[in-house]
Tab-separated table of N, CA and C in Angstrom:
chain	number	residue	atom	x	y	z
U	1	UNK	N	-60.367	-52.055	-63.862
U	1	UNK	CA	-58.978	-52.354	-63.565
U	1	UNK	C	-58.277	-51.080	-63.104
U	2	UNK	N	-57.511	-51.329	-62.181
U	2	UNK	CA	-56.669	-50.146	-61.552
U	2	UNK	C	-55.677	-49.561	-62.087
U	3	UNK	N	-55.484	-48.406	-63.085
U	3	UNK	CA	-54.171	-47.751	-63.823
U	3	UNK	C	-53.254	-48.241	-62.248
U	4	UNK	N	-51.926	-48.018	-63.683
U	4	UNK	CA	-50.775	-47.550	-62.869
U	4	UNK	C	-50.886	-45.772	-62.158
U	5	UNK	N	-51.413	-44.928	-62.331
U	5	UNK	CA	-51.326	-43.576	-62.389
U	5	UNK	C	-52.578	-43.452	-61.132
U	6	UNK	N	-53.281	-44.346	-61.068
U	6	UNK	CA	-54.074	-44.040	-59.681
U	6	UNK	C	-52.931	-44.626	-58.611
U	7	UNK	N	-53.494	-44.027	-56.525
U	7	UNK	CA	-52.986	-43.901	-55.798
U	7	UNK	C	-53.017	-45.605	-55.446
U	8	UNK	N	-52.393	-46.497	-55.104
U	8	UNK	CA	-51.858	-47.637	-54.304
U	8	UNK	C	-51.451	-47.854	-53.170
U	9	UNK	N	-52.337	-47.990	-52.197
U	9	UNK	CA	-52.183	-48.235	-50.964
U	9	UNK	C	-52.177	-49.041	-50.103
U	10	UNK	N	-51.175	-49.952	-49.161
U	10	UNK	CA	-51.335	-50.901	-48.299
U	10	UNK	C	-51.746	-50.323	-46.776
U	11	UNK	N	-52.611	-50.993	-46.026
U	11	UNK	CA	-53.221	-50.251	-44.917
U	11	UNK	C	-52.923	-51.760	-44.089
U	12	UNK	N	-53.061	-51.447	-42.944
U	12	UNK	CA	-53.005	-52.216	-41.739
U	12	UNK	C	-53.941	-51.542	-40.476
U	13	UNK	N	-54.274	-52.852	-40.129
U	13	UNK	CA	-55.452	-52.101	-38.987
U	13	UNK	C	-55.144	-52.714	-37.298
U	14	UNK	N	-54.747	-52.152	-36.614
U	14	UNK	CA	-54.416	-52.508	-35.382
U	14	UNK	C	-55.132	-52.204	-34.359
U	15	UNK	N	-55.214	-53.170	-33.296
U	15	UNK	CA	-56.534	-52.928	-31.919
U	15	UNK	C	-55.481	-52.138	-31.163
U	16	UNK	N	-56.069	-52.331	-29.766
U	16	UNK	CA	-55.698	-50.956	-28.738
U	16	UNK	C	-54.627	-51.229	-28.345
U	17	UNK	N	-54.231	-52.443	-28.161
U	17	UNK	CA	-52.861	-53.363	-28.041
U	17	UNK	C	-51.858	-53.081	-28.980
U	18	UNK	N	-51.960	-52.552	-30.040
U	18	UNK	CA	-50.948	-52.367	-31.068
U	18	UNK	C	-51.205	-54.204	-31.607
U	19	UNK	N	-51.867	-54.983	-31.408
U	19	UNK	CA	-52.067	-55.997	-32.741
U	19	UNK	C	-52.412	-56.276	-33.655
U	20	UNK	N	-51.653	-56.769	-34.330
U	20	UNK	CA	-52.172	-56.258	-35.755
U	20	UNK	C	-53.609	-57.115	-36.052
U	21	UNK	N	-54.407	-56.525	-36.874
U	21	UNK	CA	-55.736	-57.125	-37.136
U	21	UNK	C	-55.967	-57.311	-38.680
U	22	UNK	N	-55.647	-56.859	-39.486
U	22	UNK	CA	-55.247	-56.952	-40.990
U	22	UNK	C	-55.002	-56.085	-41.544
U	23	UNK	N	-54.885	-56.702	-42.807
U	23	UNK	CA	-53.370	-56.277	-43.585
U	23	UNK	C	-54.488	-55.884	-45.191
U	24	UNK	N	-54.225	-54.952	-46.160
U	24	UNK	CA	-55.348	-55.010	-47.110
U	24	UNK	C	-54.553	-54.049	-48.089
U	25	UNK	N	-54.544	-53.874	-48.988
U	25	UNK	CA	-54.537	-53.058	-50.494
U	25	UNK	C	-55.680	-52.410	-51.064
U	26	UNK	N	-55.884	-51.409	-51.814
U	26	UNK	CA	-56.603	-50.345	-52.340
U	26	UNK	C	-56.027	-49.298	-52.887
U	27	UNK	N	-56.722	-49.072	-53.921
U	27	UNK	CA	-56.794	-47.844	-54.680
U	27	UNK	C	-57.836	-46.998	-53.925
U	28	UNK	N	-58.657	-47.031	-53.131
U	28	UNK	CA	-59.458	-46.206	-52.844
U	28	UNK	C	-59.377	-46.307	-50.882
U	29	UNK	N	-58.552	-45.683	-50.087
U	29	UNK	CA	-58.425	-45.837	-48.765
U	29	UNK	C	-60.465	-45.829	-48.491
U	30	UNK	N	-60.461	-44.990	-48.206
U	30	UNK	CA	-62.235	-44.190	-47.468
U	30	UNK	C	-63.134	-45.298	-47.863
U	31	UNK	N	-63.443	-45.738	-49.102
U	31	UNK	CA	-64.444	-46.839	-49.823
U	31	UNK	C	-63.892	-47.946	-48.999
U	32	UNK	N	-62.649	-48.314	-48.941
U	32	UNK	CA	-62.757	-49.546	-48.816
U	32	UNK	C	-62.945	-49.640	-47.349
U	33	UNK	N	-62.393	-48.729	-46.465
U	33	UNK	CA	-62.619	-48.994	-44.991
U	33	UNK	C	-63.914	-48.884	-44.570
U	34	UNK	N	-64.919	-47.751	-44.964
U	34	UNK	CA	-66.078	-48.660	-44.916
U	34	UNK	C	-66.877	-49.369	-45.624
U	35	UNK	N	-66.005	-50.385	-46.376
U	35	UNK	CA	-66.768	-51.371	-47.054
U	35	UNK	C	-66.389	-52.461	-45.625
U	36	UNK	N	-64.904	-52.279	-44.845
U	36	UNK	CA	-64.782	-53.477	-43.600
U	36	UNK	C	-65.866	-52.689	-42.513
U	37	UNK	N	-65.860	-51.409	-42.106
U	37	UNK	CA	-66.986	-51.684	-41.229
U	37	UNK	C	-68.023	-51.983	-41.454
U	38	UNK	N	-69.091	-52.139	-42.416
U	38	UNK	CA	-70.095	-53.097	-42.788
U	38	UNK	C	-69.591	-54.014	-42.495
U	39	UNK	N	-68.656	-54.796	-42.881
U	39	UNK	CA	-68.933	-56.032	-43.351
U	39	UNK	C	-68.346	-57.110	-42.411
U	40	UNK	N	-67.174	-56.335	-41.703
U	40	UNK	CA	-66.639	-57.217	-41.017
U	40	UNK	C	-67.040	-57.292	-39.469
U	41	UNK	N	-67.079	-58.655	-39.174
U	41	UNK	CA	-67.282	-58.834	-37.101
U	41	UNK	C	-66.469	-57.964	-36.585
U	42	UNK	N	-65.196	-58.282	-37.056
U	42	UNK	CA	-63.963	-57.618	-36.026
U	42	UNK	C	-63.732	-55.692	-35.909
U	43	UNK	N	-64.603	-55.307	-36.777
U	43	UNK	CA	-64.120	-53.791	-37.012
U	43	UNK	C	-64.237	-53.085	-35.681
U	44	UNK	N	-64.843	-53.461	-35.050
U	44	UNK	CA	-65.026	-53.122	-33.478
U	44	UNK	C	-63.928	-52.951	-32.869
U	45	UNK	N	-62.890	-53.814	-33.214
U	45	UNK	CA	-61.246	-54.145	-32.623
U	45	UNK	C	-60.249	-52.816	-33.267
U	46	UNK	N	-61.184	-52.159	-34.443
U	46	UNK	CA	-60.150	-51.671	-34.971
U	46	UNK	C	-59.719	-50.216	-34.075
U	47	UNK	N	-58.503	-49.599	-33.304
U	47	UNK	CA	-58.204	-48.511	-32.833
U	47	UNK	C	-57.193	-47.680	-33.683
U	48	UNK	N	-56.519	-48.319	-34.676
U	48	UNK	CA	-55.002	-47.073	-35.341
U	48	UNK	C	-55.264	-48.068	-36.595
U	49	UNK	N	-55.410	-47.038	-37.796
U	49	UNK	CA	-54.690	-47.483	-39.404
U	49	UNK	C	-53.574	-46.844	-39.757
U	50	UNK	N	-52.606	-47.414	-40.445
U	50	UNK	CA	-51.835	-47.375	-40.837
U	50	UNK	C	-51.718	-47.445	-42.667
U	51	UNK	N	-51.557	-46.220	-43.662
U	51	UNK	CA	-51.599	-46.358	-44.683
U	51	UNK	C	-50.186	-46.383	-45.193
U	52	UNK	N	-49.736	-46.960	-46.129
U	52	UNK	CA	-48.383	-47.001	-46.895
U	52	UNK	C	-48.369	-46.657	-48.646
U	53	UNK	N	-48.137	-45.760	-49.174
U	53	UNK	CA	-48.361	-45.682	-50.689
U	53	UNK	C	-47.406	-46.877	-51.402
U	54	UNK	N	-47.676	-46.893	-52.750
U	54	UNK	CA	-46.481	-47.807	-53.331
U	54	UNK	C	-46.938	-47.160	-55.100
U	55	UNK	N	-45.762	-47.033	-55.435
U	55	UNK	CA	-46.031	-46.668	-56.864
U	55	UNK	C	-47.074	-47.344	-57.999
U	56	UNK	N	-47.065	-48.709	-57.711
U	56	UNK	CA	-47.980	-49.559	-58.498
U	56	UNK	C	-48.719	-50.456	-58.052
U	57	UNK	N	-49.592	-51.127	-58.854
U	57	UNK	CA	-50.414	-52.084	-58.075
U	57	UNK	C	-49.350	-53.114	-57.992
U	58	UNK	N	-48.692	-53.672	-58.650
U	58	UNK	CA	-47.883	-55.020	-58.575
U	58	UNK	C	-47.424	-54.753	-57.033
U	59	UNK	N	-46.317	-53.696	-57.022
U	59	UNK	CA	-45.861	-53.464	-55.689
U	59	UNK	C	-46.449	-53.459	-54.504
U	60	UNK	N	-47.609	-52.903	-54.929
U	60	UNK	CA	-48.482	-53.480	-53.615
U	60	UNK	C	-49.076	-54.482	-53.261
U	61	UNK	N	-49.105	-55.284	-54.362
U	61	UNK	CA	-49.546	-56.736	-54.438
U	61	UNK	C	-48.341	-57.461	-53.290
U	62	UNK	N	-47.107	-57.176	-53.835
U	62	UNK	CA	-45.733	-57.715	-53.042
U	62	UNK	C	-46.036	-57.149	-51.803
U	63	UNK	N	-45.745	-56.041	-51.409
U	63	UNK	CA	-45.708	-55.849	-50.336
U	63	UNK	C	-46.935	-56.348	-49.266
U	64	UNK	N	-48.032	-56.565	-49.647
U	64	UNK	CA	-49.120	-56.952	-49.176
U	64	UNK	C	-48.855	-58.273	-48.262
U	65	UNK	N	-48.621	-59.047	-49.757
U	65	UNK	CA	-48.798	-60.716	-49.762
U	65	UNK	C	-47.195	-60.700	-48.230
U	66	UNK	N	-46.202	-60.324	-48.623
U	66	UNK	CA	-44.989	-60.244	-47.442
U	66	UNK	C	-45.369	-59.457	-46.266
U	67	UNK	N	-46.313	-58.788	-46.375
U	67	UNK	CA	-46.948	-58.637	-44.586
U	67	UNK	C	-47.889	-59.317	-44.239
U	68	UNK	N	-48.456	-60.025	-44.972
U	68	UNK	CA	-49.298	-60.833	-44.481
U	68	UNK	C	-48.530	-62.661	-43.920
U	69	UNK	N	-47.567	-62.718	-44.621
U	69	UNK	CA	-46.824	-63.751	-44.945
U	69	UNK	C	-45.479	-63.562	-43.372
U	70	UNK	N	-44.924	-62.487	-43.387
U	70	UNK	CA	-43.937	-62.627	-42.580
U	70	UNK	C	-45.066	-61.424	-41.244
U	71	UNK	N	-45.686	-60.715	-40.909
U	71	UNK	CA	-46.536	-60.422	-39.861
U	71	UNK	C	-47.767	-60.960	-39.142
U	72	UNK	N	-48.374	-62.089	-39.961
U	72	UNK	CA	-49.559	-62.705	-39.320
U	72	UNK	C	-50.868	-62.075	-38.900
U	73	UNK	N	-50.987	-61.288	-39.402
U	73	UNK	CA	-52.460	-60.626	-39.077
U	73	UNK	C	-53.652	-61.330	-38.612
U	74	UNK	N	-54.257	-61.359	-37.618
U	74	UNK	CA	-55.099	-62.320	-37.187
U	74	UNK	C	-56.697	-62.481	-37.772
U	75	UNK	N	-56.746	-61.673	-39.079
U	75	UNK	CA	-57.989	-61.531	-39.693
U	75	UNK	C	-57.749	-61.816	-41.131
U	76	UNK	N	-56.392	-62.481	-41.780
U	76	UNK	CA	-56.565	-62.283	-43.176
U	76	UNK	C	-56.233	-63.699	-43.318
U	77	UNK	N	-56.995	-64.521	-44.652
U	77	UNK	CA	-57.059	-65.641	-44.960
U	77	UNK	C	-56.295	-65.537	-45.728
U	78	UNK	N	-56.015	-64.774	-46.741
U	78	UNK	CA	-55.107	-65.247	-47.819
U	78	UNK	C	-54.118	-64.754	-48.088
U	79	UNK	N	-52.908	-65.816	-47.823
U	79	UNK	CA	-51.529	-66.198	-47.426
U	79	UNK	C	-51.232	-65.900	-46.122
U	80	UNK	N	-52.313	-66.303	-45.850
U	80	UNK	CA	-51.740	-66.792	-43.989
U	80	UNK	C	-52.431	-67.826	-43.371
């Protein structure tokens, strides 16, 4: 489980177009981005990340779920 006292981060991944491609949370930026280039088809698309800190996990939970919710990312299933 993720302390409050570790780093909280919302990232966004955008193609060459500036569109957005998804939207994601982590405590660990580096691990998790290449856990998407393994894993994902689309990482090919990816050209600019974008990281955002947030004091806690909750907060980043919010802020997450409301960019995914009011921006549409064309790669994330859940809440969109």
């Amino acid at each position: 489980m993720t302390g409050d006292h570790e780093t909280h981060a919302l990232y966004r991944f955008h193609d060459a177009d500036g569109a957005l491609l998804y939207v994601g949370m982590t405590a660990d930026p580096s691990a998790r981005f290449k856990a998407h280039k393994k894993g994902k088809s689309w990482w090919h698309e990816v050209s600019a990340v974008t990281v955002e800190k947030h004091p806690t996990r909750a907060a980043t939970l919010n802020a997450e779920r409301l960019a995914i919710v009011t921006e549409k990312p064309l790669h994330n299933v859940c809440h969109n």
